[in-house]
mmCIF file of C-alpha atoms in Angstrom:
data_model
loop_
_atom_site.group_PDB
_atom_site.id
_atom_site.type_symbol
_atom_site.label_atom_id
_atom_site.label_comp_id
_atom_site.label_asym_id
_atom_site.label_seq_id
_atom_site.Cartn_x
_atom_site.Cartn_y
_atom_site.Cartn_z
ATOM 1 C CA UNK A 1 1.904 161.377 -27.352
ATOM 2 C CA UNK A 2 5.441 161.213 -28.241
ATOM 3 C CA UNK A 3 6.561 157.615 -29.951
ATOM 4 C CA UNK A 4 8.748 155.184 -27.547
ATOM 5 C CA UNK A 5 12.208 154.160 -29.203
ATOM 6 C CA UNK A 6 11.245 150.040 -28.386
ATOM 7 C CA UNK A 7 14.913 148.991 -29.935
ATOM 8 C CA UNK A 8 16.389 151.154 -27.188
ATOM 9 C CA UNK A 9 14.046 149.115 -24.623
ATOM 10 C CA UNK A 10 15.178 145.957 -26.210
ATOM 11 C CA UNK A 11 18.922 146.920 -25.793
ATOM 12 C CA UNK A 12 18.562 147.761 -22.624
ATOM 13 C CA UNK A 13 17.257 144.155 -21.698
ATOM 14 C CA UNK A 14 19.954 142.544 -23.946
ATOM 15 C CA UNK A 15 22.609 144.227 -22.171
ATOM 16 C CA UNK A 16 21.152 142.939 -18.649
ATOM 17 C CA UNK A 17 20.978 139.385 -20.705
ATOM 18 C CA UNK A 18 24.766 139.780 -20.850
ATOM 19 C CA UNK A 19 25.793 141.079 -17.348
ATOM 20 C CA UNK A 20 23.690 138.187 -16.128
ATOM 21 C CA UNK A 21 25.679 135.480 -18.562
ATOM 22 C CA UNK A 22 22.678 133.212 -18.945
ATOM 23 C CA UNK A 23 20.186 132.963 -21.944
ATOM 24 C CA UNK A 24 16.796 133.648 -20.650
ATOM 25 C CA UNK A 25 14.395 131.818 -22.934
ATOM 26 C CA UNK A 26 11.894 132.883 -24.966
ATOM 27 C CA UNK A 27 8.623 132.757 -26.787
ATOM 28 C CA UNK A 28 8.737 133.891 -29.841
ATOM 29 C CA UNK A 29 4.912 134.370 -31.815
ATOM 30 C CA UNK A 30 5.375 134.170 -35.340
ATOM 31 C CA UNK A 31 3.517 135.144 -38.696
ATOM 32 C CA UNK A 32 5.700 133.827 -41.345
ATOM 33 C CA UNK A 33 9.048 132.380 -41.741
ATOM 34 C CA UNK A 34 9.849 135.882 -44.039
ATOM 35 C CA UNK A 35 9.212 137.928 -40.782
ATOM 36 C CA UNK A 36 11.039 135.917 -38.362
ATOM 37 C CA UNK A 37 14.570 135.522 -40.497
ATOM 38 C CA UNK A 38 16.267 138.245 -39.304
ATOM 39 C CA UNK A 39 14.286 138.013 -35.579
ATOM 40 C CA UNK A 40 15.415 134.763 -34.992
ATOM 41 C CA UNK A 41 19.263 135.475 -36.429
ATOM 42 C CA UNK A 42 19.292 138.934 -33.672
ATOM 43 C CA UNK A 43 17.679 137.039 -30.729
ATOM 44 C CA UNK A 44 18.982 133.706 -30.750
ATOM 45 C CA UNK A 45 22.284 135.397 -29.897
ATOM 46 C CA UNK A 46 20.965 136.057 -26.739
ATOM 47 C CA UNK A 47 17.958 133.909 -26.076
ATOM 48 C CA UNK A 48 16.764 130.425 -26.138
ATOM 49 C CA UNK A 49 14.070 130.947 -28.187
ATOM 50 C CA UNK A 50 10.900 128.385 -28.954
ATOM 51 C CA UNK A 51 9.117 129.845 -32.114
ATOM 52 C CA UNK A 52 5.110 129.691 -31.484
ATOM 53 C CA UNK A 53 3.408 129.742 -34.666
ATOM 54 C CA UNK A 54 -0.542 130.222 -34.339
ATOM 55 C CA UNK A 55 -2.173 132.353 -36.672
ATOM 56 C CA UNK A 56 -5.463 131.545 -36.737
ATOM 57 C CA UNK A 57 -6.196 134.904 -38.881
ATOM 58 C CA UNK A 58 -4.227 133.098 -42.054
ATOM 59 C CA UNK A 59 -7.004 131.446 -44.656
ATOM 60 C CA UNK A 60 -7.483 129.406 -46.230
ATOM 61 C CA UNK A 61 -6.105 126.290 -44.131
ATOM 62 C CA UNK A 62 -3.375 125.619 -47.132
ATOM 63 C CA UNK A 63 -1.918 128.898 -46.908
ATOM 64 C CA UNK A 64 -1.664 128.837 -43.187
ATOM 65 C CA UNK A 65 0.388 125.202 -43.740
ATOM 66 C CA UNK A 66 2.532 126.346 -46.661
ATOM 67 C CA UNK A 67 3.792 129.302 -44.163
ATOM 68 C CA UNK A 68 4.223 126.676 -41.602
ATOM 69 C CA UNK A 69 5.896 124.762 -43.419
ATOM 70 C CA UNK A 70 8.073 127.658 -44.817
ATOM 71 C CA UNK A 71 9.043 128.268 -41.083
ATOM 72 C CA UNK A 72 9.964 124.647 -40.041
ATOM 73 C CA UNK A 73 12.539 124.380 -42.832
ATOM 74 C CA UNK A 74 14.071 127.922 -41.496
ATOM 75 C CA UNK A 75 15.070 127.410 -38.634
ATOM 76 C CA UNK A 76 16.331 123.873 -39.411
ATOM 77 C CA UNK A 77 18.279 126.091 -41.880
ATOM 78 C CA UNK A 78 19.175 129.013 -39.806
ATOM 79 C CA UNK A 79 22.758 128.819 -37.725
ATOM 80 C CA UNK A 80 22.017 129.825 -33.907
ATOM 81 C CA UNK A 81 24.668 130.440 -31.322
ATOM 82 C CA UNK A 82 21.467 129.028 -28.974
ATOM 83 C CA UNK A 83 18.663 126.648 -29.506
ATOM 84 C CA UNK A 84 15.823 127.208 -31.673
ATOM 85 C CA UNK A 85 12.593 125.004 -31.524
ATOM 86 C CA UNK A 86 9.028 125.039 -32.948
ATOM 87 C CA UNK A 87 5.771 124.751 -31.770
ATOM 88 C CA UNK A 88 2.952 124.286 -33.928
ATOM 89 C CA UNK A 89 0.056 126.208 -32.574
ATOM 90 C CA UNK A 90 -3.909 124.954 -33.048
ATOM 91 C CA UNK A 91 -5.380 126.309 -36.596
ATOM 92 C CA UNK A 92 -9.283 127.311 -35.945
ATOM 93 C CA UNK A 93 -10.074 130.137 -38.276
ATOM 94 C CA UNK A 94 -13.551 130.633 -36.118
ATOM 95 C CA UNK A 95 -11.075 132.318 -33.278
ATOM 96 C CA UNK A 96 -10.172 135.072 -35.813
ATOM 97 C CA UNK A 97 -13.871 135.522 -37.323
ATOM 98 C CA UNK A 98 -15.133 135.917 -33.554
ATOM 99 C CA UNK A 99 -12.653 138.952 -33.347
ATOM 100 C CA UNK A 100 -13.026 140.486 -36.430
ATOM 101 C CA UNK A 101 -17.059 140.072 -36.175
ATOM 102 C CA UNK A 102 -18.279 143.972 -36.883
ATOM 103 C CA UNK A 103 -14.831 145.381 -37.707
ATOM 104 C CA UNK A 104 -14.822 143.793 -41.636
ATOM 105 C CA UNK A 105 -14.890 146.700 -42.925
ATOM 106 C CA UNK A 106 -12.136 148.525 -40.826
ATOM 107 C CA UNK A 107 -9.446 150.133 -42.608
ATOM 108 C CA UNK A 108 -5.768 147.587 -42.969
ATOM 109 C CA UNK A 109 -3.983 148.614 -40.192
ATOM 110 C CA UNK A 110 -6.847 149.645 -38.248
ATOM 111 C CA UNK A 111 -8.602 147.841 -35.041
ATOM 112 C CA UNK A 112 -9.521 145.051 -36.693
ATOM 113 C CA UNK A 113 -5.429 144.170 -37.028
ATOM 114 C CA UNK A 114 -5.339 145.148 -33.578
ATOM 115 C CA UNK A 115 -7.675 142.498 -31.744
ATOM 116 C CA UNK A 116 -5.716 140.382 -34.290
ATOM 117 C CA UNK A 117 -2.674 141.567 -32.418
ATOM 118 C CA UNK A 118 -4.088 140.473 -29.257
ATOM 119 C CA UNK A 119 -5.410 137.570 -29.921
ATOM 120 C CA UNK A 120 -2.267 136.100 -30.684
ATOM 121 C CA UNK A 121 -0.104 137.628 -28.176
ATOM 122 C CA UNK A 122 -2.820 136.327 -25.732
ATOM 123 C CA UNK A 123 -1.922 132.816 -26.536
ATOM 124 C CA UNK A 124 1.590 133.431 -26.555
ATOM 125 C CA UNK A 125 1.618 134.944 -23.336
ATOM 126 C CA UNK A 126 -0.379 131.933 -21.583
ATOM 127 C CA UNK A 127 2.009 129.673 -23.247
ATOM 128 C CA UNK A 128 4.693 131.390 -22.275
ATOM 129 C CA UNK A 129 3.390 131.435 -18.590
ATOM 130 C CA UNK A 130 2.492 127.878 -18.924
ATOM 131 C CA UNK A 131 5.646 126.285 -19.708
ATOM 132 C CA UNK A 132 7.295 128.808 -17.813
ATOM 133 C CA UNK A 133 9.693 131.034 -20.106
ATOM 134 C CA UNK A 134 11.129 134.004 -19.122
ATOM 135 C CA UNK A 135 9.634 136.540 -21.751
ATOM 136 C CA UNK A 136 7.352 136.587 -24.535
ATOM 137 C CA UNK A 137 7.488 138.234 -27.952
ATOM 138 C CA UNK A 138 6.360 138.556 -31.417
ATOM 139 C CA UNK A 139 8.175 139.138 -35.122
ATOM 140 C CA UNK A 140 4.862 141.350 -35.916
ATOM 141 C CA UNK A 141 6.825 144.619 -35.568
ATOM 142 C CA UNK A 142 9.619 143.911 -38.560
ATOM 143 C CA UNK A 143 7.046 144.412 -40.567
ATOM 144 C CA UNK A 144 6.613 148.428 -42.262
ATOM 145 C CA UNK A 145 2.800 147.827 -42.411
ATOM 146 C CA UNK A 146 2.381 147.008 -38.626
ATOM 147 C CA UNK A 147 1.983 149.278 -36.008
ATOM 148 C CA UNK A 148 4.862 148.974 -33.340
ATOM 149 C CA UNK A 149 3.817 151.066 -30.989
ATOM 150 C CA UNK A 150 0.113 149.265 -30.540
ATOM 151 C CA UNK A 151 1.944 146.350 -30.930
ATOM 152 C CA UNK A 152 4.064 146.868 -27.768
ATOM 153 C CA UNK A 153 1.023 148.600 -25.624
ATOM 154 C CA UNK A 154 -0.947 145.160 -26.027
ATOM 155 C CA UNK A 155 2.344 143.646 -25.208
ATOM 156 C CA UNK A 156 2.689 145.072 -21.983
ATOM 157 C CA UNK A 157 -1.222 144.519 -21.509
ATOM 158 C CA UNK A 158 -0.957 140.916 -22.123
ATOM 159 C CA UNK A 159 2.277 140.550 -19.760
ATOM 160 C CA UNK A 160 0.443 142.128 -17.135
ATOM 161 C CA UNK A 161 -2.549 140.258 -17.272
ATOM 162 C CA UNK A 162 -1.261 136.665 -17.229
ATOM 163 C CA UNK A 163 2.427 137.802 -14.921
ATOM 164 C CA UNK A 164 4.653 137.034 -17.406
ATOM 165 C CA UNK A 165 7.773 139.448 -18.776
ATOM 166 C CA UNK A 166 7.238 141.078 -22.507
ATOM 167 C CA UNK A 167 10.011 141.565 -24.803
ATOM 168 C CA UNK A 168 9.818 144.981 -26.156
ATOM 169 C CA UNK A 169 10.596 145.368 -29.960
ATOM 170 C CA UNK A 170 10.561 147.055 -32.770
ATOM 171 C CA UNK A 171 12.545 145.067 -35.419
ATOM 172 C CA UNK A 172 12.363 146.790 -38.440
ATOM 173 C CA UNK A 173 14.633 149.005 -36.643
ATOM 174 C CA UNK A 174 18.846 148.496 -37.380
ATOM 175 C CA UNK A 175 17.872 147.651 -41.206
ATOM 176 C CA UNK A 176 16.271 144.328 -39.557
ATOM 177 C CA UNK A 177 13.194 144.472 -42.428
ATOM 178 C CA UNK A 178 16.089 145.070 -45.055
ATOM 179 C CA UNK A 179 17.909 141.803 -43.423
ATOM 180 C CA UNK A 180 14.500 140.084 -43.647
ATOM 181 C CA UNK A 181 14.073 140.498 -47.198
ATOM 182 C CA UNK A 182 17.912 139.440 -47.480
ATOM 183 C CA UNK A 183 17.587 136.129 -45.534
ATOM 184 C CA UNK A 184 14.506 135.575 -47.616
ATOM 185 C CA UNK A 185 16.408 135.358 -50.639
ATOM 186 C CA UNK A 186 19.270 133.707 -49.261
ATOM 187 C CA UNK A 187 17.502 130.352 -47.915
ATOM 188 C CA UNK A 188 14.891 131.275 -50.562
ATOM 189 C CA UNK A 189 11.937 131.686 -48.508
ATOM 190 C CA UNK A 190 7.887 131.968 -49.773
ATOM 191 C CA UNK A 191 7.382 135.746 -49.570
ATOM 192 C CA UNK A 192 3.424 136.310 -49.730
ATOM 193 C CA UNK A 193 2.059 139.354 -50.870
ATOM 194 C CA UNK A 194 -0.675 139.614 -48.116
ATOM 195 C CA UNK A 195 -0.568 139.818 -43.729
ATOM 196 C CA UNK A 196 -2.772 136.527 -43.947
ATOM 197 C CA UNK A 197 -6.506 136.885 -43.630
ATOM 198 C CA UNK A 198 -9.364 137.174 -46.351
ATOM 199 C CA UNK A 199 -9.533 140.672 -45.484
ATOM 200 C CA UNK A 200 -5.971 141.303 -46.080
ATOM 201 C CA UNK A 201 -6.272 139.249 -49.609
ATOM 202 C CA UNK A 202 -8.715 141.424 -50.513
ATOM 203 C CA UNK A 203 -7.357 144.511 -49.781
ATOM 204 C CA UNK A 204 -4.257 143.498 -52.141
ATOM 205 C CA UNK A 205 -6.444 142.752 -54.795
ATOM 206 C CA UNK A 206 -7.957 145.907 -54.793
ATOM 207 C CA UNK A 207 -4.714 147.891 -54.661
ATOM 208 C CA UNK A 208 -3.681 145.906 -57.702
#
């Protein structure tokens, strides 16, 4: 199956954005204040954007607060031609244990990563319909190590189920990991060497 081009998609719903003259707004799931630099400095151009952060994958609790933390003083930080807030999403690691229960052993990248996908696009998406945004999205797909195209598939899926519009991406597209890793350095962000979970962890301290 041939590979969709999701920055094209995402152009073509900016460019409607600007015909139209209005910011829709937006909600924005988040991993990490690394991943969402250069997301946030592309989209708030365009959107109103509320940044969800709920990662109930990240362990232990005091690395899922330092990233949190990481991300509040960002986008205090960050210039936006439109408004950027923050919500703080509920941290209950059981949510991402019940997911991952008989995939601990899948392969980094694999399903397990994938239900993690959902999971938190799930949230985002009744959220989103909840407070009643116009589309949903995440910063997962800046990242070289994530999968884009699943990430976009459960995207749609999610939108579907709970009537809501998805934002299709593919950020590390345009050099946008390159500007991540720029913006990191320039407001001097904590860059962790791991997606979040245990199983993550240990992966990396295998490789090394």
């Amino acid at each position: 199956m041939n590979k969709v081009n999701y920055q094209l998609e995402t152009d073509k719903i900016i460019k409607d954005v600007l015909n139209k003259g209005t910011a829709p707004s937006l909600m924005l799931h988040s991993c990490c204040a690394p991943c969402s630099s250069y997301t946030l400095e592309y989209l708030s151009q365009y959107f109103c954007i509320t940044v969800f952060y709920y990662n109930p994958n990240i362990s232990p609790e005091e690395e899922f607060e330092k990233r949190f933390n990481e991300q509040k003083r960002l986008i205090e930080a960050l210039p936006a031609k439109n408004k950027i807030s923050l919500v703080k999403g509920e941290y209950n690691s059981g949510d991402f244990f019940e997911i991952a229960r008989g995939l601990e052993n899948a392969k980094e990248g694999g399903e397990r990563c994938f239900e993690c996908y959902r999971l938190r696009l799930e949230k985002t998406a009744q959220l989103a319909k909840q407070m009643g945004f116009d589309y949903f999205c995440t910063t997962l797909s800046i990242s070289p190590l994530k999968n884009s195209q699943k990430i976009n598939e459960i995207g749609f899926e999610t939108a579907e189920k709970y009537g809501i519009s998805w934002l299709p991406s593919d950020f590390k597209k345009k050099e946008g990991f390159k500007r991540s890793i720029e913006l990191s350095r320039e407001y001097d962000l904590y860059r962790q060497d791991f997606c979040g979970c245990i199983f993550s962890k240990m992966n990396k301290e295998e490789e090394k």
